[in-house]
mmCIF file of C-alpha atoms in Angstrom:
data_model
loop_
_atom_site.group_PDB
_atom_site.id
_atom_site.type_symbol
_atom_site.label_atom_id
_atom_site.label_comp_id
_atom_site.label_asym_id
_atom_site.label_seq_id
_atom_site.Cartn_x
_atom_site.Cartn_y
_atom_site.Cartn_z
ATOM 1 C CA UNK Y 1 -58.594 -6.836 -10.308
ATOM 2 C CA UNK Y 2 -61.190 -7.906 -7.717
ATOM 3 C CA UNK Y 3 -60.219 -11.532 -8.269
ATOM 4 C CA UNK Y 4 -56.570 -10.717 -7.514
ATOM 5 C CA UNK Y 5 -57.335 -9.071 -4.182
ATOM 6 C CA UNK Y 6 -59.614 -11.940 -3.243
ATOM 7 C CA UNK Y 7 -56.830 -14.456 -3.948
ATOM 8 C CA UNK Y 8 -54.366 -12.357 -1.954
ATOM 9 C CA UNK Y 9 -56.755 -12.092 0.999
ATOM 10 C CA UNK Y 10 -57.433 -15.837 0.977
ATOM 11 C CA UNK Y 11 -53.662 -16.522 0.834
ATOM 12 C CA UNK Y 12 -52.760 -14.182 3.704
ATOM 13 C CA UNK Y 13 -55.598 -15.146 5.980
ATOM 14 C CA UNK Y 14 -55.575 -18.868 5.465
ATOM 15 C CA UNK Y 15 -54.948 -20.809 8.666
ATOM 16 C CA UNK Y 16 -51.377 -21.721 7.766
ATOM 17 C CA UNK Y 17 -50.387 -18.200 6.748
ATOM 18 C CA UNK Y 18 -52.036 -16.683 9.822
ATOM 19 C CA UNK Y 19 -49.782 -18.787 12.017
ATOM 20 C CA UNK Y 20 -46.725 -17.770 9.951
ATOM 21 C CA UNK Y 21 -47.600 -14.065 10.161
ATOM 22 C CA UNK Y 22 -48.085 -14.320 13.925
ATOM 23 C CA UNK Y 23 -44.666 -16.025 14.176
ATOM 24 C CA UNK Y 24 -43.006 -13.273 12.113
ATOM 25 C CA UNK Y 25 -44.690 -10.603 14.230
ATOM 26 C CA UNK Y 26 -43.337 -12.044 17.464
ATOM 27 C CA UNK Y 27 -39.872 -12.451 15.929
ATOM 28 C CA UNK Y 28 -39.976 -8.757 14.959
ATOM 29 C CA UNK Y 29 -41.216 -7.815 18.423
ATOM 30 C CA UNK Y 30 -38.471 -9.810 20.140
ATOM 31 C CA UNK Y 31 -35.906 -8.182 17.821
ATOM 32 C CA UNK Y 32 -37.099 -4.727 18.856
ATOM 33 C CA UNK Y 33 -36.969 -5.769 22.515
ATOM 34 C CA UNK Y 34 -33.443 -7.216 22.120
ATOM 35 C CA UNK Y 35 -32.257 -4.073 20.301
ATOM 36 C CA UNK Y 36 -33.613 -1.782 22.997
ATOM 37 C CA UNK Y 37 -31.858 -3.826 25.693
ATOM 38 C CA UNK Y 38 -28.627 -3.842 23.691
ATOM 39 C CA UNK Y 39 -28.664 -0.101 23.080
ATOM 40 C CA UNK Y 40 -29.264 0.462 26.786
ATOM 41 C CA UNK Y 41 -26.085 -1.441 27.764
ATOM 42 C CA UNK Y 42 -22.771 0.389 28.325
ATOM 43 C CA UNK Y 43 -19.958 -0.261 25.840
ATOM 44 C CA UNK Y 44 -16.550 1.027 24.844
ATOM 45 C CA UNK Y 45 -15.890 1.846 21.200
ATOM 46 C CA UNK Y 46 -12.763 3.214 19.467
ATOM 47 C CA UNK Y 47 -13.397 6.026 16.982
ATOM 48 C CA UNK Y 48 -11.096 7.470 14.307
ATOM 49 C CA UNK Y 49 -11.715 11.190 14.695
ATOM 50 C CA UNK Y 50 -10.516 13.672 12.018
ATOM 51 C CA UNK Y 51 -8.979 16.839 13.479
ATOM 52 C CA UNK Y 52 -8.849 19.824 11.124
ATOM 53 C CA UNK Y 53 -6.436 22.767 11.479
ATOM 54 C CA UNK Y 54 -8.271 26.060 10.882
ATOM 55 C CA UNK Y 55 -7.393 29.741 10.927
ATOM 56 C CA UNK Y 56 -4.148 29.363 8.967
ATOM 57 C CA UNK Y 57 -2.695 32.805 8.029
ATOM 58 C CA UNK Y 58 -2.256 33.530 4.321
ATOM 59 C CA UNK Y 59 1.552 33.781 4.550
ATOM 60 C CA UNK Y 60 1.850 30.399 6.283
ATOM 61 C CA UNK Y 61 2.356 27.144 4.362
ATOM 62 C CA UNK Y 62 1.214 24.090 6.317
ATOM 63 C CA UNK Y 63 3.801 21.392 5.567
ATOM 64 C CA UNK Y 64 1.753 18.621 7.172
ATOM 65 C CA UNK Y 65 -1.799 17.587 6.316
ATOM 66 C CA UNK Y 66 -4.555 20.058 7.167
ATOM 67 C CA UNK Y 67 -6.542 17.153 8.602
ATOM 68 C CA UNK Y 68 -5.013 14.567 10.913
ATOM 69 C CA UNK Y 69 -6.658 11.612 12.630
ATOM 70 C CA UNK Y 70 -6.598 10.601 16.270
ATOM 71 C CA UNK Y 71 -8.131 7.489 17.809
ATOM 72 C CA UNK Y 72 -10.251 7.827 20.948
ATOM 73 C CA UNK Y 73 -12.014 5.119 22.923
ATOM 74 C CA UNK Y 74 -15.378 6.387 24.212
ATOM 75 C CA UNK Y 75 -17.570 4.724 26.855
ATOM 76 C CA UNK Y 76 -21.352 5.207 26.876
ATOM 77 C CA UNK Y 77 -24.616 3.422 26.277
ATOM 78 C CA UNK Y 78 -25.103 1.764 22.912
ATOM 79 C CA UNK Y 79 -27.645 4.301 21.719
ATOM 80 C CA UNK Y 80 -25.163 7.186 22.224
ATOM 81 C CA UNK Y 81 -22.339 5.289 20.522
ATOM 82 C CA UNK Y 82 -24.647 4.458 17.620
ATOM 83 C CA UNK Y 83 -25.345 8.171 17.202
ATOM 84 C CA UNK Y 84 -21.584 8.828 16.975
ATOM 85 C CA UNK Y 85 -21.111 5.996 14.475
ATOM 86 C CA UNK Y 86 -23.875 7.035 12.098
ATOM 87 C CA UNK Y 87 -23.927 10.775 12.759
ATOM 88 C CA UNK Y 88 -21.429 13.539 12.037
ATOM 89 C CA UNK Y 89 -20.809 14.863 15.551
ATOM 90 C CA UNK Y 90 -17.222 13.582 15.548
ATOM 91 C CA UNK Y 91 -16.446 14.824 12.042
ATOM 92 C CA UNK Y 92 -16.234 18.544 12.838
ATOM 93 C CA UNK Y 93 -13.499 18.799 15.461
ATOM 94 C CA UNK Y 94 -11.280 21.830 14.734
ATOM 95 C CA UNK Y 95 -7.978 23.100 16.138
ATOM 96 C CA UNK Y 96 -7.177 26.808 15.877
ATOM 97 C CA UNK Y 97 -3.762 27.274 14.252
ATOM 98 C CA UNK Y 98 -2.697 30.359 16.242
ATOM 99 C CA UNK Y 99 -3.569 28.813 19.605
ATOM 100 C CA UNK Y 100 -0.848 26.153 19.311
ATOM 101 C CA UNK Y 101 1.723 27.449 16.782
ATOM 102 C CA UNK Y 102 5.314 27.850 18.016
ATOM 103 C CA UNK Y 103 8.062 30.077 16.548
ATOM 104 C CA UNK Y 104 10.083 26.995 15.516
ATOM 105 C CA UNK Y 105 7.541 26.026 12.859
ATOM 106 C CA UNK Y 106 5.627 23.386 14.806
ATOM 107 C CA UNK Y 107 2.315 23.206 16.603
ATOM 108 C CA UNK Y 108 1.527 20.741 19.393
ATOM 109 C CA UNK Y 109 -1.899 19.868 20.793
ATOM 110 C CA UNK Y 110 -1.772 17.686 23.915
ATOM 111 C CA UNK Y 111 -4.122 14.775 24.535
ATOM 112 C CA UNK Y 112 -5.840 16.755 27.314
ATOM 113 C CA UNK Y 113 -6.538 19.627 24.905
ATOM 114 C CA UNK Y 114 -7.751 17.197 22.255
ATOM 115 C CA UNK Y 115 -10.124 15.609 24.753
ATOM 116 C CA UNK Y 116 -11.531 19.021 25.676
ATOM 117 C CA UNK Y 117 -12.211 19.716 21.998
ATOM 118 C CA UNK Y 118 -13.886 16.339 21.470
ATOM 119 C CA UNK Y 119 -15.955 16.586 24.665
ATOM 120 C CA UNK Y 120 -17.644 19.631 23.108
ATOM 121 C CA UNK Y 121 -19.171 17.245 20.556
ATOM 122 C CA UNK Y 122 -20.210 14.490 22.993
ATOM 123 C CA UNK Y 123 -23.309 14.092 25.124
ATOM 124 C CA UNK Y 124 -22.795 14.542 28.863
ATOM 125 C CA UNK Y 125 -22.952 10.811 29.624
ATOM 126 C CA UNK Y 126 -20.014 9.928 27.334
ATOM 127 C CA UNK Y 127 -16.543 9.426 28.758
ATOM 128 C CA UNK Y 128 -13.240 9.336 26.838
ATOM 129 C CA UNK Y 129 -11.249 6.328 28.067
ATOM 130 C CA UNK Y 130 -8.055 6.642 25.988
ATOM 131 C CA UNK Y 131 -6.447 8.761 23.259
ATOM 132 C CA UNK Y 132 -3.899 7.668 20.628
ATOM 133 C CA UNK Y 133 -1.458 9.207 19.903
ATOM 134 C CA UNK Y 134 -0.874 11.240 23.050
ATOM 135 C CA UNK Y 135 -0.518 14.475 21.056
ATOM 136 C CA UNK Y 136 -1.206 15.988 17.650
ATOM 137 C CA UNK Y 137 1.622 17.758 15.816
ATOM 138 C CA UNK Y 138 1.525 19.992 12.765
ATOM 139 C CA UNK Y 139 4.342 21.697 10.854
ATOM 140 C CA UNK Y 140 4.533 24.929 8.882
ATOM 141 C CA UNK Y 141 6.852 27.534 7.402
ATOM 142 C CA UNK Y 142 6.565 30.880 5.669
ATOM 143 C CA UNK Y 143 7.119 29.751 2.095
ATOM 144 C CA UNK Y 144 10.697 28.380 2.196
ATOM 145 C CA UNK Y 145 11.006 25.801 -0.572
ATOM 146 C CA UNK Y 146 13.212 24.308 -3.267
ATOM 147 C CA UNK Y 147 12.702 22.193 -6.381
ATOM 148 C CA UNK Y 148 14.033 18.626 -6.445
ATOM 149 C CA UNK Y 149 13.912 15.790 -9.009
ATOM 150 C CA UNK Y 150 11.659 12.752 -8.689
ATOM 151 C CA UNK Y 151 12.816 9.115 -8.631
ATOM 152 C CA UNK Y 152 10.796 5.904 -8.503
ATOM 153 C CA UNK Y 153 11.332 3.137 -5.963
ATOM 154 C CA UNK Y 154 10.097 -0.429 -5.735
ATOM 155 C CA UNK Y 155 9.900 -3.458 -8.005
ATOM 156 C CA UNK Y 156 9.201 -2.909 -11.696
ATOM 157 C CA UNK Y 157 10.259 -5.923 -13.780
ATOM 158 C CA UNK Y 158 9.130 -6.579 -17.374
ATOM 159 C CA UNK Y 159 8.803 -10.023 -18.964
ATOM 160 C CA UNK Y 160 11.847 -12.085 -19.890
ATOM 161 C CA UNK Y 161 13.674 -10.771 -22.963
ATOM 162 C CA UNK Y 162 12.389 -7.265 -22.220
ATOM 163 C CA UNK Y 163 13.972 -4.471 -20.236
ATOM 164 C CA UNK Y 164 13.162 -0.911 -19.178
ATOM 165 C CA UNK Y 165 14.838 1.329 -21.725
ATOM 166 C CA UNK Y 166 13.668 4.660 -20.289
ATOM 167 C CA UNK Y 167 11.554 6.127 -17.496
ATOM 168 C CA UNK Y 168 9.693 9.385 -18.088
ATOM 169 C CA UNK Y 169 8.363 11.505 -15.223
ATOM 170 C CA UNK Y 170 5.574 14.053 -15.464
ATOM 171 C CA UNK Y 171 6.473 16.298 -13.772
ATOM 172 C CA UNK Y 172 10.132 15.342 -13.409
ATOM 173 C CA UNK Y 173 10.596 17.550 -10.325
ATOM 174 C CA UNK Y 174 8.453 18.936 -7.498
ATOM 175 C CA UNK Y 175 8.488 21.876 -5.074
ATOM 176 C CA UNK Y 176 9.282 20.945 -1.485
ATOM 177 C CA UNK Y 177 8.227 23.046 1.517
ATOM 178 C CA UNK Y 178 9.825 22.323 4.892
ATOM 179 C CA UNK Y 179 12.032 23.736 7.621
ATOM 180 C CA UNK Y 180 15.497 24.930 6.556
ATOM 181 C CA UNK Y 181 17.157 21.892 8.150
ATOM 182 C CA UNK Y 182 14.964 19.461 6.253
ATOM 183 C CA UNK Y 183 15.247 21.393 3.002
ATOM 184 C CA UNK Y 184 19.039 21.141 3.236
ATOM 185 C CA UNK Y 185 18.897 17.366 3.737
ATOM 186 C CA UNK Y 186 16.337 16.476 1.026
ATOM 187 C CA UNK Y 187 17.781 16.054 -2.478
ATOM 188 C CA UNK Y 188 15.289 13.685 -4.145
ATOM 189 C CA UNK Y 189 11.560 13.007 -3.966
ATOM 190 C CA UNK Y 190 10.761 9.300 -4.082
ATOM 191 C CA UNK Y 191 7.520 7.635 -5.086
ATOM 192 C CA UNK Y 192 5.786 5.190 -2.810
ATOM 193 C CA UNK Y 193 7.088 1.662 -3.460
ATOM 194 C CA UNK Y 194 5.824 0.284 -6.775
ATOM 195 C CA UNK Y 195 5.174 -3.378 -7.534
ATOM 196 C CA UNK Y 196 4.610 -4.255 -11.207
ATOM 197 C CA UNK Y 197 5.938 -7.368 -12.941
ATOM 198 C CA UNK Y 198 5.572 -9.327 -16.195
ATOM 199 C CA UNK Y 199 4.639 -6.549 -18.601
ATOM 200 C CA UNK Y 200 5.962 -5.956 -22.100
ATOM 201 C CA UNK Y 201 4.232 -2.834 -23.384
ATOM 202 C CA UNK Y 202 4.783 0.693 -22.083
ATOM 203 C CA UNK Y 203 3.617 0.863 -18.451
ATOM 204 C CA UNK Y 204 1.775 4.007 -17.268
ATOM 205 C CA UNK Y 205 1.446 4.614 -13.523
ATOM 206 C CA UNK Y 206 0.009 7.434 -11.430
ATOM 207 C CA UNK Y 207 2.102 7.245 -8.263
ATOM 208 C CA UNK Y 208 1.902 9.164 -5.002
ATOM 209 C CA UNK Y 209 5.115 10.544 -3.560
ATOM 210 C CA UNK Y 210 6.417 9.060 -0.344
ATOM 211 C CA UNK Y 211 5.375 11.201 2.607
ATOM 212 C CA UNK Y 212 7.985 12.715 4.904
ATOM 213 C CA UNK Y 213 6.947 14.056 8.300
ATOM 214 C CA UNK Y 214 6.859 17.834 8.279
ATOM 215 C CA UNK Y 215 7.407 18.059 4.521
ATOM 216 C CA UNK Y 216 4.919 19.160 1.863
ATOM 217 C CA UNK Y 217 5.473 18.307 -1.808
ATOM 218 C CA UNK Y 218 3.653 20.082 -4.626
ATOM 219 C CA UNK Y 219 2.369 18.206 -6.488
ATOM 220 C CA UNK Y 220 2.208 15.125 -4.236
ATOM 221 C CA UNK Y 221 1.902 12.641 -7.112
ATOM 222 C CA UNK Y 222 3.499 12.068 -10.518
ATOM 223 C CA UNK Y 223 2.786 10.171 -13.721
ATOM 224 C CA UNK Y 224 5.407 7.570 -14.634
ATOM 225 C CA UNK Y 225 5.962 6.057 -18.056
ATOM 226 C CA UNK Y 226 8.149 2.938 -18.211
ATOM 227 C CA UNK Y 227 9.248 2.339 -21.810
ATOM 228 C CA UNK Y 228 10.281 -1.194 -22.700
ATOM 229 C CA UNK Y 229 12.459 -2.653 -25.422
ATOM 230 C CA UNK Y 230 13.427 -6.156 -26.600
ATOM 231 C CA UNK Y 231 16.833 -7.331 -25.364
ATOM 232 C CA UNK Y 232 19.386 -8.263 -27.999
ATOM 233 C CA UNK Y 233 23.083 -9.189 -27.945
ATOM 234 C CA UNK Y 234 24.997 -6.967 -30.350
ATOM 235 C CA UNK Y 235 28.485 -5.667 -31.095
ATOM 236 C CA UNK Y 236 30.109 -2.638 -32.719
ATOM 237 C CA UNK Y 237 33.372 -2.959 -34.665
ATOM 238 C CA UNK Y 238 36.044 -0.417 -35.495
ATOM 239 C CA UNK Y 239 36.462 1.382 -32.186
ATOM 240 C CA UNK Y 240 39.955 2.990 -32.164
ATOM 241 C CA UNK Y 241 42.356 2.474 -29.256
ATOM 242 C CA UNK Y 242 43.568 5.806 -27.844
ATOM 243 C CA UNK Y 243 46.653 6.398 -25.734
ATOM 244 C CA UNK Y 244 46.213 8.436 -22.561
ATOM 245 C CA UNK Y 245 48.760 10.112 -20.280
ATOM 246 C CA UNK Y 246 51.206 10.155 -23.213
ATOM 247 C CA UNK Y 247 54.350 12.295 -22.726
ATOM 248 C CA UNK Y 248 54.829 15.118 -25.154
ATOM 249 C CA UNK Y 249 56.459 13.930 -28.348
ATOM 250 C CA UNK Y 250 55.442 10.262 -28.024
ATOM 251 C CA UNK Y 251 52.758 8.374 -29.974
ATOM 252 C CA UNK Y 252 51.150 5.036 -29.092
ATOM 253 C CA UNK Y 253 50.382 2.614 -31.911
ATOM 254 C CA UNK Y 254 48.493 -0.587 -31.154
ATOM 255 C CA UNK Y 255 48.007 -3.734 -33.184
ATOM 256 C CA UNK Y 256 45.169 -4.015 -33.924
ATOM 257 C CA UNK Y 257 44.436 -0.309 -33.991
ATOM 258 C CA UNK Y 258 40.677 -0.859 -33.693
ATOM 259 C CA UNK Y 259 38.694 -3.322 -31.549
ATOM 260 C CA UNK Y 260 35.156 -4.651 -31.099
ATOM 261 C CA UNK Y 261 32.776 -4.038 -28.178
ATOM 262 C CA UNK Y 262 29.991 -6.525 -27.345
ATOM 263 C CA UNK Y 263 26.980 -5.714 -25.179
ATOM 264 C CA UNK Y 264 23.308 -6.332 -24.450
ATOM 265 C CA UNK Y 265 20.746 -3.636 -25.154
ATOM 266 C CA UNK Y 266 17.366 -2.953 -26.699
ATOM 267 C CA UNK Y 267 16.795 -3.020 -30.426
ATOM 268 C CA UNK Y 268 15.775 0.629 -30.569
ATOM 269 C CA UNK Y 269 18.849 1.776 -28.628
ATOM 270 C CA UNK Y 270 21.166 -0.356 -30.764
ATOM 271 C CA UNK Y 271 19.925 1.340 -33.935
ATOM 272 C CA UNK Y 272 20.996 4.720 -32.564
ATOM 273 C CA UNK Y 273 24.530 3.737 -31.445
ATOM 274 C CA UNK Y 274 27.696 4.959 -33.188
ATOM 275 C CA UNK Y 275 31.401 4.181 -32.907
ATOM 276 C CA UNK Y 276 31.908 7.639 -31.367
ATOM 277 C CA UNK Y 277 29.740 6.624 -28.388
ATOM 278 C CA UNK Y 278 32.555 4.346 -27.142
ATOM 279 C CA UNK Y 279 36.083 5.157 -25.963
ATOM 280 C CA UNK Y 280 38.796 2.505 -25.590
ATOM 281 C CA UNK Y 281 42.146 3.519 -24.054
ATOM 282 C CA UNK Y 282 45.615 2.252 -23.183
ATOM 283 C CA UNK Y 283 47.385 4.037 -20.303
ATOM 284 C CA UNK Y 284 51.018 5.036 -20.891
ATOM 285 C CA UNK Y 285 51.656 5.224 -17.133
ATOM 286 C CA UNK Y 286 50.723 1.561 -16.767
ATOM 287 C CA UNK Y 287 52.791 0.611 -19.832
ATOM 288 C CA UNK Y 288 55.915 2.381 -18.551
ATOM 289 C CA UNK Y 289 55.504 0.946 -15.060
ATOM 290 C CA UNK Y 290 55.129 -2.651 -16.339
ATOM 291 C CA UNK Y 291 56.882 -2.976 -19.705
ATOM 292 C CA UNK Y 292 55.952 -6.074 -21.739
ATOM 293 C CA UNK Y 293 55.149 -7.120 -25.293
ATOM 294 C CA UNK Y 294 51.454 -6.385 -24.819
ATOM 295 C CA UNK Y 295 49.510 -3.670 -23.019
ATOM 296 C CA UNK Y 296 46.060 -3.769 -21.448
ATOM 297 C CA UNK Y 297 43.222 -1.787 -22.961
ATOM 298 C CA UNK Y 298 40.151 -0.504 -21.175
ATOM 299 C CA UNK Y 299 36.657 0.575 -22.105
ATOM 300 C CA UNK Y 300 36.588 4.076 -20.636
ATOM 301 C CA UNK Y 301 33.244 5.310 -21.950
ATOM 302 C CA UNK Y 302 30.036 3.777 -23.256
ATOM 303 C CA UNK Y 303 26.455 5.101 -23.570
ATOM 304 C CA UNK Y 304 23.598 4.599 -21.156
ATOM 305 C CA UNK Y 305 21.004 1.917 -21.831
ATOM 306 C CA UNK Y 306 23.417 -0.944 -22.494
ATOM 307 C CA UNK Y 307 24.696 -3.667 -20.157
ATOM 308 C CA UNK Y 308 27.167 -6.560 -20.007
ATOM 309 C CA UNK Y 309 29.621 -4.421 -21.980
ATOM 310 C CA UNK Y 310 32.992 -6.023 -22.743
ATOM 311 C CA UNK Y 311 35.816 -5.823 -25.264
ATOM 312 C CA UNK Y 312 36.502 -8.742 -27.582
ATOM 313 C CA UNK Y 313 40.156 -8.603 -26.451
ATOM 314 C CA UNK Y 314 41.721 -6.958 -23.407
ATOM 315 C CA UNK Y 315 45.393 -6.895 -24.526
ATOM 316 C CA UNK Y 316 47.063 -5.693 -27.731
ATOM 317 C CA UNK Y 317 50.566 -5.441 -29.172
ATOM 318 C CA UNK Y 318 51.916 -1.927 -29.127
ATOM 319 C CA UNK Y 319 54.683 0.355 -30.211
ATOM 320 C CA UNK Y 320 55.805 3.697 -28.721
ATOM 321 C CA UNK Y 321 57.060 6.067 -31.373
ATOM 322 C CA UNK Y 322 58.796 9.402 -31.140
ATOM 323 C CA UNK Y 323 56.829 12.110 -32.885
ATOM 324 C CA UNK Y 324 58.753 13.583 -35.807
ATOM 325 C CA UNK Y 325 58.443 17.335 -36.112
#
């Protein structure tokens, strides 16, 4: 051990290392001197200051965030600004709810009032140069709410040959608290815009709901499940043609009596489809208004989850018969 300390002492106090240590010492000293000069200069610095609403009565529901943020530019010497940057003096600014609440369900705190609150947390030499925005607003009601369904927004596109067969929401609806006017106008809660592409397996997303000023949603986020399926071109035969708007005592017979529907869907959906899921019709009113050898037929009903739906033919021969009693 004694040999180690001797080697260390010889290394540190050799002529070359002495000069290096002296150089480092003066660099450190000049750094301290430069820092003290810098901290003694006057600067302007913008701070994001959280403002917290306190003293909210139990019966009141705050429909905006309990904590909002304002931006203030403060002028002072560097040492004071450094204390604000690294300390917590500007993290405990509070607004009393009752002092600013109005009967219409809003509260407004002017920039002058905000500055007075912030000045309580500043040293006497500090000066507030500017405030953005020029006021702080909060919104509240006394429990008025309604439940609305959730819908996703954005860009969610699976790989080629795949499509979204179903979207599951958890929860599928949320409680909305707002003023009566806003409650009457809001019918859906939308997620923030999503952006997911080129996936093939089930996609799970935890998404926040899009914020609306003066509106509180509970919960404020949902879990989305995008189920995918493989696209396939398929068809179903034997769908009967039905006559609609037929006068009493008349029967429509078409030739052929049954037709084929073609479409694009997912394999899993196709396996669950039945003839009864489709309705093909011919309209007697159109036939009587434009008599001809053939009549047009239309696909009136088909299930969700399929696309590019079309009949194999769009005209058929027909015969109108009198019903025999």
